[in-house]
């Protein structure tokens, strides 16, 4: 007996978009059957998607909860069709660099989460001895920076320290890949071009080469976070062809925003690595379609409006980060449909592949045995982005005023609408 039966003429399954009913019992999908089965909810032409999995979210609680918190971040995620997030280890205080710090973060999140939440650990200088115990505590892997993270309590690793960390524990390492030797101090300026010049594509190329070299030497797995510079794609392709376990992600802002269109003083567009030009974005789209880029995730990285320095428009002084966990699905769908991609493609990039990246093979797909994390999504309807209608804590977004295709009508977590989020560990 099913607890819930949903019907739609557009159910996005691993086999494609089909008319079907989806039956749920005990929080799991127990049948994907003919559309003429009696249903509790008839969605008509509204599409039924698997809940998205966002493996790159900065929640910042505890310690910098004025930037973001678990209640607001997970509410924004659910409103955007994201039913699973993996929280990054930095910007919270303490950062998640030890089992004790992980427990502090979990206690801060307890009772607040509206979607399922897992955690990354952090690899920083001096904590290699903590990594095996932190991995055993259930983190999905370890984040490392190769350049300044922007917060003093999460310093970067040198190439030698990255090699030591990889040798210490057989885990997935996710790397912010910018090489400090290729970065320049940004001059105080309201011109986006000045900021862009301070973080050239070569910084990504060099750091990705470092990460690949470390993975090759240790026989370990590395994942390149928020790939911005398309010129690094041949490095990744060659390493994969040579048997190195390397993968890469990109983000909505790198695929849909254009450096040449960013107004002076518009610090809401600042992120690191930076948004580059339209030709670069075209190459990222092609790599995504080819499977060289594994997935699209938000890198939701909010802060208070004051830290964005919208008063001066100074890109050098502004915090770098874009808050988009609620908007990733419509942003990508709007651009994808214009480029001839399907809703099934978007689901593959934003649900199945990120779930597979972290081993959550029961997430991100509508098939028997998977968690009944489901999203009713109207791909034809449009809306205009109003920052004050978004659920993340601070109403700052580079998408303000944009007209987007795709409206999330309803979200179910394990077959239930509401806020019963759970903690996830690597064993899940």
Short mmCIF file of C-alpha atoms in Angstrom, two decimals:
data_model
loop_
_atom_site.label_atom_id
_atom_site.label_comp_id
_atom_site.label_asym_id
_atom_site.label_seq_id
_atom_site.Cartn_x
_atom_site.Cartn_y
_atom_site.Cartn_z
CA UNK A 1 0.00 0.00 0.00
CA UNK A 2 1.35 3.41 -1.00
CA UNK A 3 1.36 6.40 1.33
CA UNK A 4 1.25 8.78 -1.63
CA UNK A 5 0.72 8.47 -5.38
CA UNK A 6 1.67 11.37 -7.67
CA UNK A 7 0.69 11.62 -11.33
CA UNK A 8 2.25 13.79 -14.02
CA UNK A 9 2.42 13.76 -17.78
CA UNK A 10 6.07 14.77 -17.43
CA UNK A 11 7.96 12.64 -14.91
CA UNK A 12 11.72 13.03 -15.32
CA UNK A 13 13.19 9.56 -14.88
CA UNK A 14 16.60 8.07 -15.76
CA UNK A 15 14.90 6.70 -18.89
CA UNK A 16 13.69 10.14 -19.96
CA UNK A 17 10.60 12.28 -19.52
CA UNK A 18 7.52 10.05 -19.44
CA UNK A 19 3.86 10.19 -18.36
CA UNK A 20 3.70 8.16 -15.16
CA UNK A 21 2.54 7.75 -11.61
CA UNK A 22 5.07 7.65 -8.78
CA UNK A 23 4.09 5.66 -5.69
CA UNK A 24 5.69 6.33 -2.32
CA UNK A 25 5.75 4.19 0.84
CA UNK A 26 7.92 4.58 3.90
CA UNK A 27 9.70 7.54 2.35
CA UNK A 28 10.88 5.55 -0.67
CA UNK A 29 9.73 5.31 -4.27
CA UNK A 30 8.11 1.88 -4.55
CA UNK A 31 6.72 2.08 -8.09
CA UNK A 32 6.97 4.16 -11.24
CA UNK A 33 3.95 3.02 -13.18
CA UNK A 34 1.35 3.79 -15.82
CA UNK A 35 -0.29 7.18 -15.75
CA UNK A 36 -3.82 5.74 -15.57
CA UNK A 37 -3.31 4.51 -11.98
CA UNK A 38 -5.40 6.35 -9.38
CA UNK A 39 -3.39 9.18 -7.78
CA UNK A 40 -3.59 11.33 -4.68
CA UNK A 41 -2.03 14.29 -6.49
CA UNK A 42 -2.55 14.95 -10.20
CA UNK A 43 0.05 17.43 -11.44
CA UNK A 44 -1.19 17.44 -15.02
CA UNK A 45 1.49 18.99 -17.24
CA UNK A 46 3.53 20.25 -14.30
CA UNK A 47 6.78 18.26 -14.36
CA UNK A 48 7.78 15.95 -11.53
CA UNK A 49 11.53 16.04 -10.88
CA UNK A 50 13.76 14.33 -8.35
CA UNK A 51 14.89 16.72 -5.64
CA UNK A 52 18.12 18.46 -6.57
CA UNK A 53 21.35 17.72 -4.71
CA UNK A 54 23.59 20.73 -4.05
CA UNK A 55 26.99 19.61 -2.85
CA UNK A 56 28.42 23.13 -2.50
CA UNK A 57 26.59 25.27 0.06
CA UNK A 58 28.08 27.62 2.67
CA UNK A 59 25.65 27.81 5.60
CA UNK A 60 28.08 29.66 7.93
CA UNK A 61 26.37 28.70 11.21
CA UNK A 62 27.54 28.84 13.99
CA UNK A 63 29.78 31.86 14.24
CA UNK A 64 28.69 33.87 11.21
CA UNK A 65 24.97 33.20 11.39
CA UNK A 66 24.29 36.83 10.48
CA UNK A 67 25.61 35.87 7.02
CA UNK A 68 23.38 32.78 6.73
CA UNK A 69 21.99 30.01 8.94
CA UNK A 70 20.56 26.51 8.67
CA UNK A 71 16.95 27.66 8.95
CA UNK A 72 17.18 30.22 6.17
CA UNK A 73 19.55 28.28 3.91
CA UNK A 74 17.49 25.10 3.98
CA UNK A 75 14.23 26.99 3.55
CA UNK A 76 15.71 28.66 0.46
CA UNK A 77 16.93 25.28 -0.79
CA UNK A 78 13.49 23.68 -0.44
CA UNK A 79 11.87 26.63 -2.20
CA UNK A 80 14.30 26.13 -5.08
CA UNK A 81 13.68 22.40 -5.46
CA UNK A 82 16.86 21.37 -3.63
CA UNK A 83 16.20 18.57 -1.13
CA UNK A 84 19.80 17.71 -0.17
CA UNK A 85 22.71 20.03 0.59
CA UNK A 86 26.29 19.31 1.64
CA UNK A 87 27.60 22.10 3.85
CA UNK A 88 31.08 23.52 3.36
CA UNK A 89 33.45 23.48 6.35
CA UNK A 90 34.49 27.13 6.39
CA UNK A 91 32.93 30.49 7.27
CA UNK A 92 31.44 28.90 10.37
CA UNK A 93 33.21 29.25 13.71
CA UNK A 94 34.74 26.84 14.42
CA UNK A 95 35.39 25.52 10.92
CA UNK A 96 34.72 21.80 10.46
CA UNK A 97 38.32 20.64 10.80
CA UNK A 98 37.94 18.11 13.65
CA UNK A 99 35.31 15.67 14.94
CA UNK A 100 34.61 18.06 17.84
CA UNK A 101 33.92 20.91 15.43
CA UNK A 102 31.60 18.69 13.38
CA UNK A 103 29.55 17.97 16.50
CA UNK A 104 29.30 21.68 17.26
CA UNK A 105 27.97 22.35 13.76
CA UNK A 106 25.47 19.49 13.93
CA UNK A 107 24.17 20.77 17.26
CA UNK A 108 23.77 24.24 15.79
CA UNK A 109 21.76 22.78 12.90
CA UNK A 110 19.62 20.41 14.94
CA UNK A 111 15.89 21.16 14.72
CA UNK A 112 16.36 23.82 12.02
CA UNK A 113 16.82 21.94 8.77
CA UNK A 114 14.09 21.69 6.14
CA UNK A 115 16.09 19.52 3.73
CA UNK A 116 18.61 16.73 4.27
CA UNK A 117 22.05 18.03 5.21
CA UNK A 118 25.48 16.44 5.03
CA UNK A 119 28.85 17.96 5.82
CA UNK A 120 32.28 18.37 4.26
CA UNK A 121 35.33 18.33 6.49
CA UNK A 122 38.19 20.76 6.06
CA UNK A 123 41.87 20.10 5.33
CA UNK A 124 44.04 22.91 6.69
CA UNK A 125 47.69 23.16 7.73
CA UNK A 126 48.33 21.08 10.84
CA UNK A 127 45.13 19.01 10.94
CA UNK A 128 46.23 15.95 8.92
CA UNK A 129 46.06 13.89 12.10
CA UNK A 130 42.37 14.77 12.50
CA UNK A 131 41.35 13.68 9.01
CA UNK A 132 40.87 9.90 9.57
CA UNK A 133 38.65 10.44 12.63
CA UNK A 134 36.69 13.18 10.89
CA UNK A 135 36.18 10.90 7.90
CA UNK A 136 35.03 8.11 10.22
CA UNK A 137 32.54 10.56 11.75
CA UNK A 138 30.76 10.67 8.38
CA UNK A 139 31.89 13.73 6.46
CA UNK A 140 31.66 13.29 2.70
CA UNK A 141 35.26 14.28 2.10
CA UNK A 142 37.58 17.23 2.63
CA UNK A 143 37.75 20.70 1.22
CA UNK A 144 41.11 22.37 0.71
CA UNK A 145 42.11 25.79 -0.55
CA UNK A 146 45.31 26.39 -2.49
CA UNK A 147 44.98 30.18 -2.08
CA UNK A 148 43.70 32.46 0.66
CA UNK A 149 40.15 31.43 1.63
CA UNK A 150 39.18 34.90 2.80
CA UNK A 151 38.85 33.86 6.45
CA UNK A 152 41.91 33.51 8.70
CA UNK A 153 40.77 30.36 10.51
CA UNK A 154 40.77 28.33 7.26
CA UNK A 155 44.24 28.84 5.75
CA UNK A 156 45.32 27.27 2.44
CA UNK A 157 47.45 24.19 1.93
CA UNK A 158 50.76 24.30 0.14
CA UNK A 159 51.24 21.71 -2.63
CA UNK A 160 53.28 19.59 -0.18
CA UNK A 161 50.57 19.85 2.49
CA UNK A 162 47.92 18.83 -0.06
CA UNK A 163 50.02 15.79 -0.95
CA UNK A 164 50.32 14.88 2.74
CA UNK A 165 46.57 15.23 3.30
CA UNK A 166 45.77 13.00 0.32
CA UNK A 167 48.21 10.38 1.57
CA UNK A 168 46.68 10.46 5.06
CA UNK A 169 43.15 9.32 4.27
CA UNK A 170 41.47 7.64 1.29
CA UNK A 171 38.74 10.21 0.82
CA UNK A 172 37.29 12.57 -1.77
CA UNK A 173 39.18 15.88 -1.70
CA UNK A 174 37.38 18.89 -3.17
CA UNK A 175 39.74 21.71 -4.06
CA UNK A 176 39.36 25.46 -4.46
CA UNK A 177 41.87 25.65 -7.28
CA UNK A 178 43.52 29.05 -7.61
CA UNK A 179 47.30 29.36 -7.41
CA UNK A 180 48.43 32.22 -5.17
CA UNK A 181 51.52 32.87 -7.30
CA UNK A 182 49.26 33.86 -10.20
CA UNK A 183 46.90 36.09 -8.20
CA UNK A 184 47.39 39.83 -7.86
CA UNK A 185 46.17 42.25 -5.23
CA UNK A 186 43.02 43.87 -6.55
CA UNK A 187 43.31 47.64 -6.67
CA UNK A 188 40.49 49.59 -4.99
CA UNK A 189 38.14 50.06 -7.90
CA UNK A 190 34.49 49.97 -8.91
CA UNK A 191 35.46 48.54 -12.31
CA UNK A 192 34.78 44.82 -12.66
CA UNK A 193 37.59 44.57 -15.22
CA UNK A 194 40.12 45.54 -12.54
CA UNK A 195 38.92 42.78 -10.23
CA UNK A 196 38.87 40.24 -13.07
CA UNK A 197 42.46 41.08 -13.98
CA UNK A 198 43.54 40.26 -10.42
CA UNK A 199 42.40 36.65 -10.74
CA UNK A 200 43.45 35.49 -14.21
CA UNK A 201 42.57 32.15 -15.73
CA UNK A 202 46.20 31.07 -15.34
CA UNK A 203 45.70 30.92 -11.57
CA UNK A 204 43.10 28.18 -12.08
CA UNK A 205 45.21 26.37 -14.66
CA UNK A 206 48.22 26.20 -12.32
CA UNK A 207 46.25 25.11 -9.26
CA UNK A 208 44.37 22.44 -11.18
CA UNK A 209 47.70 21.09 -12.41
CA UNK A 210 48.84 20.98 -8.77
CA UNK A 211 45.73 19.10 -7.66
CA UNK A 212 46.02 16.63 -10.51
CA UNK A 213 49.68 16.00 -9.72
CA UNK A 214 48.85 15.31 -6.06
CA UNK A 215 46.01 12.96 -7.00
CA UNK A 216 48.21 11.12 -9.47
CA UNK A 217 51.04 10.65 -6.96
CA UNK A 218 48.76 9.50 -4.13
CA UNK A 219 46.34 7.47 -6.24
CA UNK A 220 43.53 9.47 -4.67
CA UNK A 221 40.39 11.20 -5.88
CA UNK A 222 40.14 14.99 -6.33
CA UNK A 223 37.27 17.16 -7.46
CA UNK A 224 37.79 20.68 -8.78
CA UNK A 225 35.31 23.08 -7.24
CA UNK A 226 33.51 25.89 -9.11
CA UNK A 227 35.50 25.66 -12.34
CA UNK A 228 35.47 29.08 -13.99
CA UNK A 229 38.34 29.00 -16.50
CA UNK A 230 37.48 26.85 -19.50
CA UNK A 231 41.12 26.85 -20.55
CA UNK A 232 41.80 24.30 -17.81
CA UNK A 233 39.48 21.73 -19.38
CA UNK A 234 42.21 20.06 -21.52
CA UNK A 235 44.27 19.48 -18.36
CA UNK A 236 41.34 17.68 -16.75
CA UNK A 237 40.53 15.69 -19.89
CA UNK A 238 44.15 14.54 -20.29
CA UNK A 239 44.41 13.52 -16.64
CA UNK A 240 41.18 11.53 -16.81
CA UNK A 241 42.37 9.79 -19.97
CA UNK A 242 45.54 8.89 -18.09
CA UNK A 243 43.58 7.26 -15.27
CA UNK A 244 43.75 10.05 -12.69
CA UNK A 245 40.59 10.21 -10.59
CA UNK A 246 39.69 13.84 -11.17
CA UNK A 247 36.33 15.49 -11.76
CA UNK A 248 35.04 19.05 -11.90
CA UNK A 249 31.91 21.09 -11.28
CA UNK A 250 30.76 24.52 -12.36
CA UNK A 251 28.10 26.93 -11.12
CA UNK A 252 25.08 28.78 -12.54
CA UNK A 253 26.86 32.13 -12.48
CA UNK A 254 29.75 30.90 -14.64
CA UNK A 255 27.32 29.48 -17.19
CA UNK A 256 24.85 32.36 -17.40
CA UNK A 257 26.55 35.64 -16.45
CA UNK A 258 28.97 37.56 -18.64
CA UNK A 259 31.93 39.61 -17.43
CA UNK A 260 31.40 42.13 -20.21
CA UNK A 261 27.89 42.87 -18.94
CA UNK A 262 28.71 43.44 -15.26
CA UNK A 263 28.17 47.12 -14.39
CA UNK A 264 30.75 49.11 -12.51
CA UNK A 265 30.15 48.95 -8.77
CA UNK A 266 27.87 45.89 -9.01
CA UNK A 267 29.65 43.97 -6.27
CA UNK A 268 26.81 41.45 -6.04
CA UNK A 269 28.55 39.81 -9.03
CA UNK A 270 31.85 39.29 -7.20
CA UNK A 271 32.90 35.70 -6.60
CA UNK A 272 36.17 33.77 -6.60
CA UNK A 273 37.18 32.50 -9.06
CA UNK A 274 35.54 35.27 -11.06
CA UNK A 275 32.85 35.29 -13.72
CA UNK A 276 34.56 35.38 -17.12
CA UNK A 277 33.36 36.20 -20.64
CA UNK A 278 30.62 34.70 -22.79
CA UNK A 279 33.00 32.68 -24.99
CA UNK A 280 34.39 31.05 -21.85
CA UNK A 281 30.84 30.19 -20.73
CA UNK A 282 30.14 28.57 -24.11
CA UNK A 283 33.08 26.23 -23.54
CA UNK A 284 31.83 25.35 -20.05
CA UNK A 285 28.41 24.46 -21.48
CA UNK A 286 30.03 22.18 -24.05
CA UNK A 287 32.14 20.45 -21.38
CA UNK A 288 29.02 19.95 -19.30
CA UNK A 289 27.18 18.41 -22.24
CA UNK A 290 30.19 16.18 -22.97
CA UNK A 291 30.37 14.99 -19.36
CA UNK A 292 33.82 16.44 -18.73
CA UNK A 293 32.26 18.78 -16.17
CA UNK A 294 30.36 16.52 -13.81
CA UNK A 295 27.68 18.73 -12.35
CA UNK A 296 26.23 22.17 -11.65
CA UNK A 297 26.03 23.29 -8.02
CA UNK A 298 25.38 26.66 -6.45
CA UNK A 299 28.44 27.58 -4.37
CA UNK A 300 25.85 29.43 -2.28
CA UNK A 301 28.14 31.84 -0.43
CA UNK A 302 26.20 34.69 1.17
CA UNK A 303 27.23 37.48 3.49
CA UNK A 304 25.68 40.59 4.96
CA UNK A 305 24.93 43.49 2.56
CA UNK A 306 27.56 45.60 4.33
CA UNK A 307 30.30 43.12 3.43
CA UNK A 308 29.35 43.41 -0.23
CA UNK A 309 30.34 47.09 0.01
CA UNK A 310 27.45 48.21 -2.11
CA UNK A 311 27.93 51.65 -0.54
CA UNK A 312 31.24 52.16 -2.37
CA UNK A 313 31.01 49.56 -5.13
CA UNK A 314 34.64 48.65 -4.44
CA UNK A 315 35.27 45.17 -5.82
CA UNK A 316 38.59 44.88 -3.98
CA UNK A 317 36.95 45.37 -0.57
CA UNK A 318 33.74 43.41 -1.18
CA UNK A 319 33.22 39.84 0.02
CA UNK A 320 33.30 37.37 -2.84
CA UNK A 321 30.34 35.04 -3.03
CA UNK A 322 26.98 34.58 -4.74
CA UNK A 323 23.86 33.37 -2.93
CA UNK A 324 21.83 31.25 -5.33
CA UNK A 325 20.66 28.00 -3.72
CA UNK A 326 17.02 29.00 -4.32
CA UNK A 327 17.57 30.16 -7.90
CA UNK A 328 19.92 27.59 -9.45
CA UNK A 329 17.20 25.46 -11.04
CA UNK A 330 15.34 28.26 -12.87
CA UNK A 331 18.59 30.04 -13.78
CA UNK A 332 20.02 26.94 -15.41
CA UNK A 333 16.72 25.86 -16.96
CA UNK A 334 16.23 29.32 -18.50
CA UNK A 335 19.64 29.18 -20.16
CA UNK A 336 19.53 25.46 -21.00
CA UNK A 337 16.22 25.63 -22.86
CA UNK A 338 17.57 28.49 -24.99
CA UNK A 339 20.56 26.32 -25.90
CA UNK A 340 18.43 23.31 -26.84
CA UNK A 341 18.98 21.21 -23.74
CA UNK A 342 16.16 19.28 -22.10
CA UNK A 343 14.75 19.21 -18.61
CA UNK A 344 16.23 15.71 -18.31
CA UNK A 345 19.68 17.20 -19.00
CA UNK A 346 19.23 19.75 -16.21
CA UNK A 347 18.12 17.05 -13.78
CA UNK A 348 21.15 14.97 -14.71
CA UNK A 349 23.50 17.89 -14.04
CA UNK A 350 21.86 19.14 -10.84
CA UNK A 351 20.42 16.00 -9.21
CA UNK A 352 21.84 12.64 -10.30
CA UNK A 353 25.47 13.59 -10.96
CA UNK A 354 26.07 15.57 -7.73
CA UNK A 355 24.38 12.76 -5.78
CA UNK A 356 26.70 10.25 -7.42
CA UNK A 357 29.71 12.48 -6.74
CA UNK A 358 29.26 12.07 -2.98
CA UNK A 359 27.92 8.50 -3.09
CA UNK A 360 24.25 9.29 -2.37
CA UNK A 361 22.95 6.91 -5.01
CA UNK A 362 19.50 6.87 -3.41
CA UNK A 363 19.12 10.59 -4.12
CA UNK A 364 18.68 12.64 -7.27
CA UNK A 365 16.63 10.19 -9.35
CA UNK A 366 13.07 8.96 -9.73
CA UNK A 367 13.39 5.21 -9.65
CA UNK A 368 12.26 2.35 -7.43
CA UNK A 369 14.23 2.26 -4.20
CA UNK A 370 15.32 5.89 -4.24
CA UNK A 371 14.29 8.38 -1.58
CA UNK A 372 10.99 10.03 -2.47
CA UNK A 373 12.53 13.51 -2.67
CA UNK A 374 10.37 15.09 -5.35
CA UNK A 375 9.69 18.48 -6.91
CA UNK A 376 6.66 19.76 -8.81
CA UNK A 377 8.17 22.15 -11.36
CA UNK A 378 6.37 24.22 -13.99
CA UNK A 379 8.96 24.70 -16.75
CA UNK A 380 6.82 27.10 -18.80
CA UNK A 381 5.84 29.62 -16.14
CA UNK A 382 8.06 32.64 -15.54
CA UNK A 383 8.83 34.99 -12.68
CA UNK A 384 10.91 38.08 -12.05
CA UNK A 385 13.58 37.74 -9.36
CA UNK A 386 12.78 39.96 -6.38
CA UNK A 387 15.63 39.74 -3.85
CA UNK A 388 13.26 40.42 -0.95
CA UNK A 389 11.12 37.40 -1.84
CA UNK A 390 14.06 35.00 -1.52
CA UNK A 391 14.47 32.94 1.64
CA UNK A 392 18.21 33.18 2.20
CA UNK A 393 19.04 35.56 5.01
CA UNK A 394 20.35 38.62 3.17
CA UNK A 395 18.56 39.91 0.04
CA UNK A 396 21.55 40.30 -2.27
CA UNK A 397 21.67 38.59 -5.67
CA UNK A 398 23.11 39.32 -9.12
CA UNK A 399 19.90 37.89 -10.61
CA UNK A 400 17.71 40.72 -9.29
CA UNK A 401 15.19 41.80 -11.92
CA UNK A 402 15.89 38.89 -14.26
CA UNK A 403 12.93 37.07 -15.78
CA UNK A 404 13.42 33.33 -15.33
CA UNK A 405 11.60 30.30 -16.69
CA UNK A 406 10.57 27.58 -14.26
CA UNK A 407 8.61 27.79 -11.03
CA UNK A 408 8.85 25.30 -8.16
CA UNK A 409 5.27 24.57 -7.10
CA UNK A 410 5.87 22.07 -4.32
CA UNK A 411 8.60 19.97 -2.75
CA UNK A 412 8.35 16.61 -0.98
CA UNK A 413 11.08 15.20 1.25
CA UNK A 414 10.78 11.41 1.51
CA UNK A 415 7.20 11.78 0.29
CA UNK A 416 6.20 14.40 2.84
CA UNK A 417 5.87 18.16 2.33
CA UNK A 418 7.34 20.10 5.23
CA UNK A 419 10.57 20.54 7.11
CA UNK A 420 11.67 17.13 8.36
CA UNK A 421 15.27 17.34 7.23
CA UNK A 422 17.81 14.79 8.46
CA UNK A 423 21.55 14.68 8.87
CA UNK A 424 23.34 12.57 6.28
CA UNK A 425 26.67 10.81 6.61
CA UNK A 426 28.91 9.22 4.02
CA UNK A 427 27.49 5.77 4.87
CA UNK A 428 24.04 6.95 3.72
#
